[in-house]
C-alpha positions as YAML, in Angstrom:
chain: A
units: angstrom
residues:
- id: 1
  name: MET
  ca: [-27.15, 73.67, 287.01]
- id: 2
  name: VAL
  ca: [-23.39, 73.09, 286.94]
- id: 3
  name: GLY
  ca: [-23.30, 72.32, 290.66]
- id: 4
  name: LYS
  ca: [-26.08, 69.77, 290.38]
- id: 5
  name: ARG
  ca: [-24.56, 68.20, 287.26]
- id: 6
  name: ARG
  ca: [-21.23, 67.99, 289.06]
- id: 7
  name: LYS
  ca: [-22.93, 66.26, 292.00]
- id: 8
  name: ALA
  ca: [-24.64, 63.85, 289.59]
- id: 9
  name: ARG
  ca: [-21.28, 63.10, 287.93]
- id: 10
  name: THR
  ca: [-19.67, 62.63, 291.33]
- id: 11
  name: LEU
  ca: [-22.32, 60.13, 292.40]
- id: 12
  name: ALA
  ca: [-22.01, 58.30, 289.07]
- id: 13
  name: PHE
  ca: [-18.23, 58.15, 289.53]
- id: 14
  name: MET
  ca: [-18.62, 56.87, 293.10]
- id: 15
  name: ALA
  ca: [-20.98, 54.12, 291.91]
- id: 16
  name: LEU
  ca: [-18.58, 53.09, 289.13]
- id: 17
  name: TYR
  ca: [-15.65, 53.14, 291.54]
- id: 18
  name: GLU
  ca: [-17.41, 50.96, 294.12]
- id: 19
  name: ALA
  ca: [-18.53, 48.55, 291.42]
- id: 20
  name: ASP
  ca: [-14.97, 48.30, 290.14]
- id: 21
  name: VAL
  ca: [-13.30, 47.88, 293.54]
- id: 22
  name: ALA
  ca: [-15.91, 45.87, 295.46]
- id: 23
  name: GLY
  ca: [-17.71, 44.12, 292.62]
- id: 24
  name: HIS
  ca: [-21.10, 45.57, 293.53]
- id: 25
  name: GLU
  ca: [-23.74, 46.21, 290.88]
- id: 26
  name: PRO
  ca: [-23.28, 49.86, 289.83]
- id: 27
  name: GLY
  ca: [-26.97, 50.68, 289.39]
- id: 28
  name: THR
  ca: [-27.76, 49.41, 292.88]
- id: 29
  name: VAL
  ca: [-24.86, 51.37, 294.33]
- id: 30
  name: LEU
  ca: [-26.06, 54.53, 292.58]
- id: 31
  name: GLU
  ca: [-29.58, 54.13, 293.95]
- id: 32
  name: ARG
  ca: [-28.16, 53.81, 297.46]
- id: 33
  name: LEU
  ca: [-26.04, 56.93, 296.94]
- id: 34
  name: LEU
  ca: [-29.05, 58.83, 295.57]
- id: 35
  name: ALA
  ca: [-31.05, 57.84, 298.66]
- id: 36
  name: ASP
  ca: [-28.31, 59.33, 300.84]
- id: 37
  name: GLU
  ca: [-27.76, 62.43, 298.66]
- id: 38
  name: PRO
  ca: [-30.95, 63.09, 296.71]
- id: 39
  name: LEU
  ca: [-30.92, 64.99, 293.44]
- id: 40
  name: ASP
  ca: [-33.83, 66.40, 291.49]
- id: 41
  name: GLU
  ca: [-35.21, 63.91, 288.98]
- id: 42
  name: ASP
  ca: [-33.44, 65.46, 285.97]
- id: 43
  name: ASN
  ca: [-30.01, 65.17, 287.59]
- id: 44
  name: ALA
  ca: [-30.71, 61.77, 289.14]
- id: 45
  name: SER
  ca: [-31.67, 60.60, 285.66]
- id: 46
  name: PHE
  ca: [-28.44, 62.11, 284.31]
- id: 47
  name: ALA
  ca: [-26.43, 60.13, 286.89]
- id: 48
  name: ARG
  ca: [-28.32, 56.93, 286.04]
- id: 49
  name: ASP
  ca: [-27.71, 57.51, 282.32]
- id: 50
  name: LEU
  ca: [-23.99, 58.00, 282.94]
- id: 51
  name: VAL
  ca: [-23.65, 54.78, 284.93]
- id: 52
  name: ALA
  ca: [-25.73, 52.77, 282.47]
- id: 53
  name: GLY
  ca: [-23.86, 54.25, 279.52]
- id: 54
  name: VAL
  ca: [-20.44, 53.46, 280.94]
- id: 55
  name: GLN
  ca: [-21.57, 49.92, 281.66]
- id: 56
  name: ALA
  ca: [-23.03, 49.49, 278.17]
- id: 57
  name: HIS
  ca: [-19.85, 50.75, 276.46]
- id: 58
  name: ARG
  ca: [-17.28, 49.58, 279.00]
- id: 59
  name: GLN
  ca: [-15.42, 47.13, 276.75]
- id: 60
  name: GLU
  ca: [-15.01, 49.73, 274.02]
- id: 61
  name: ILE
  ca: [-14.05, 52.42, 276.55]
- id: 62
  name: ASP
  ca: [-11.48, 50.12, 278.18]
- id: 63
  name: ARG
  ca: [-9.96, 49.26, 274.78]
- id: 64
  name: LEU
  ca: [-9.63, 52.98, 274.10]
- id: 65
  name: ILE
  ca: [-7.96, 53.63, 277.46]
- id: 66
  name: ARG
  ca: [-5.48, 50.84, 276.68]
- id: 67
  name: ARG
  ca: [-4.76, 52.43, 273.29]
- id: 68
  name: LYS
  ca: [-4.43, 56.01, 274.55]
- id: 69
  name: ALA
  ca: [-2.40, 55.16, 277.69]
- id: 70
  name: PRO
  ca: [-0.27, 52.21, 276.54]
- id: 71
  name: ALA
  ca: [2.39, 52.76, 279.22]
- id: 72
  name: TRP
  ca: [-0.25, 52.13, 281.90]
- id: 73
  name: PRO
  ca: [-2.00, 48.76, 281.77]
- id: 74
  name: LEU
  ca: [-5.67, 49.27, 282.59]
- id: 75
  name: GLU
  ca: [-5.52, 46.82, 285.48]
- id: 76
  name: GLN
  ca: [-2.60, 48.76, 287.02]
- id: 77
  name: LEU
  ca: [-4.24, 52.18, 286.82]
- id: 78
  name: SER
  ca: [-5.58, 53.43, 290.11]
- id: 79
  name: PRO
  ca: [-9.30, 52.66, 290.38]
- id: 80
  name: VAL
  ca: [-9.92, 56.41, 290.66]
- id: 81
  name: ASP
  ca: [-8.12, 57.22, 287.42]
- id: 82
  name: ARG
  ca: [-9.64, 54.24, 285.61]
- id: 83
  name: ASN
  ca: [-13.21, 55.19, 286.52]
- id: 84
  name: VAL
  ca: [-12.79, 58.93, 285.97]
- id: 85
  name: LEU
  ca: [-11.53, 58.07, 282.49]
- id: 86
  name: ARG
  ca: [-14.40, 55.65, 281.85]
- id: 87
  name: LEU
  ca: [-16.95, 58.26, 282.83]
- id: 88
  name: ALA
  ca: [-15.38, 61.07, 280.82]
- id: 89
  name: ILE
  ca: [-14.77, 58.96, 277.73]
- id: 90
  name: TYR
  ca: [-18.41, 57.91, 277.81]
- id: 91
  name: GLU
  ca: [-19.46, 61.56, 277.98]
- id: 92
  name: VAL
  ca: [-17.06, 62.64, 275.23]
- id: 93
  name: LEU
  ca: [-17.69, 59.85, 272.73]
- id: 94
  name: PHE
  ca: [-21.18, 58.54, 273.41]
- id: 95
  name: ASP
  ca: [-23.33, 60.90, 275.49]
- id: 96
  name: ASN
  ca: [-22.89, 64.18, 273.60]
- id: 97
  name: ARG
  ca: [-24.86, 66.26, 276.13]
- id: 98
  name: VAL
  ca: [-22.00, 68.55, 277.09]
- id: 99
  name: PRO
  ca: [-19.16, 70.11, 275.12]
- id: 100
  name: VAL
  ca: [-16.00, 68.00, 275.03]
- id: 101
  name: ARG
  ca: [-14.01, 70.60, 276.98]
- id: 102
  name: ALA
  ca: [-16.64, 70.66, 279.74]
- id: 103
  name: ALA
  ca: [-16.53, 66.86, 280.07]
- id: 104
  name: ILE
  ca: [-12.73, 66.98, 280.29]
- id: 105
  name: ASN
  ca: [-12.79, 69.79, 282.86]
- id: 106
  name: GLU
  ca: [-15.30, 67.88, 285.00]
- id: 107
  name: ALA
  ca: [-13.12, 64.76, 284.82]
- id: 108
  name: VAL
  ca: [-10.06, 66.73, 285.89]
- id: 109
  name: GLU
  ca: [-12.04, 68.10, 288.84]
- id: 110
  name: LEU
  ca: [-13.01, 64.56, 289.87]
- id: 111
  name: ALA
  ca: [-9.37, 63.50, 289.55]
- id: 112
  name: LYS
  ca: [-8.29, 66.43, 291.76]
- id: 113
  name: ARG
  ca: [-10.89, 65.57, 294.39]
- id: 114
  name: PHE
  ca: [-10.49, 61.79, 294.52]
- id: 115
  name: GLY
  ca: [-7.16, 60.95, 292.89]
- id: 116
  name: SER
  ca: [-3.48, 61.31, 293.60]
- id: 117
  name: ASP
  ca: [-1.40, 64.41, 292.90]
- id: 118
  name: SER
  ca: [-0.61, 63.09, 289.42]
- id: 119
  name: SER
  ca: [-4.19, 62.10, 288.57]
- id: 120
  name: PRO
  ca: [-5.42, 65.42, 287.12]
- id: 121
  name: ARG
  ca: [-2.51, 65.69, 284.72]
- id: 122
  name: PHE
  ca: [-2.76, 62.04, 283.66]
- id: 123
  name: VAL
  ca: [-6.54, 62.24, 283.13]
- id: 124
  name: ASN
  ca: [-6.22, 65.50, 281.19]
- id: 125
  name: GLY
  ca: [-3.53, 64.00, 278.95]
- id: 126
  name: VAL
  ca: [-5.46, 60.85, 278.12]
- id: 127
  name: LEU
  ca: [-8.68, 62.77, 277.53]
- id: 128
  name: GLY
  ca: [-6.88, 65.32, 275.38]
- id: 129
  name: SER
  ca: [-5.80, 62.46, 273.15]
- id: 130
  name: VAL
  ca: [-9.32, 61.01, 273.12]
- id: 131
  name: SER
  ca: [-10.83, 64.39, 272.29]
- id: 132
  name: LEU
  ca: [-8.88, 64.47, 269.02]
- id: 133
  name: MET
  ca: [-11.22, 61.69, 267.86]
- id: 134
  name: VAL
  ca: [-14.24, 63.99, 268.21]
- id: 135
  name: THR
  ca: [-15.29, 66.53, 265.61]
- id: 136
  name: ARG
  ca: [-17.78, 68.51, 267.68]
...
């Protein structure tokens, strides 16, 4: 299950990243990615829920990123870091399907795979601060 959930998260991240960088509609991007790398319906639904959830809460998530990483203006963050944080903050604060630590660990793994050498540490630090807001 973890491998398939990780793949679903990765596809959700890729859709959010492309939407952010290229201005494409994230749901359409995700459907294209799912056509290329199919998932079972449960995990495809999970990926769709992640993308839709980030989009629905994006303003609130972005305000939180600005508050928790004030030295790094949101617009100046790398698109990888920005979208890994958006995805993880959505999971931590709004989705509630996985334990907070699991969501943070998955985000750090995405940052390691797609980000710069400093991305995992940065993402972990911001999410550690965000996780203090959660009581579960």
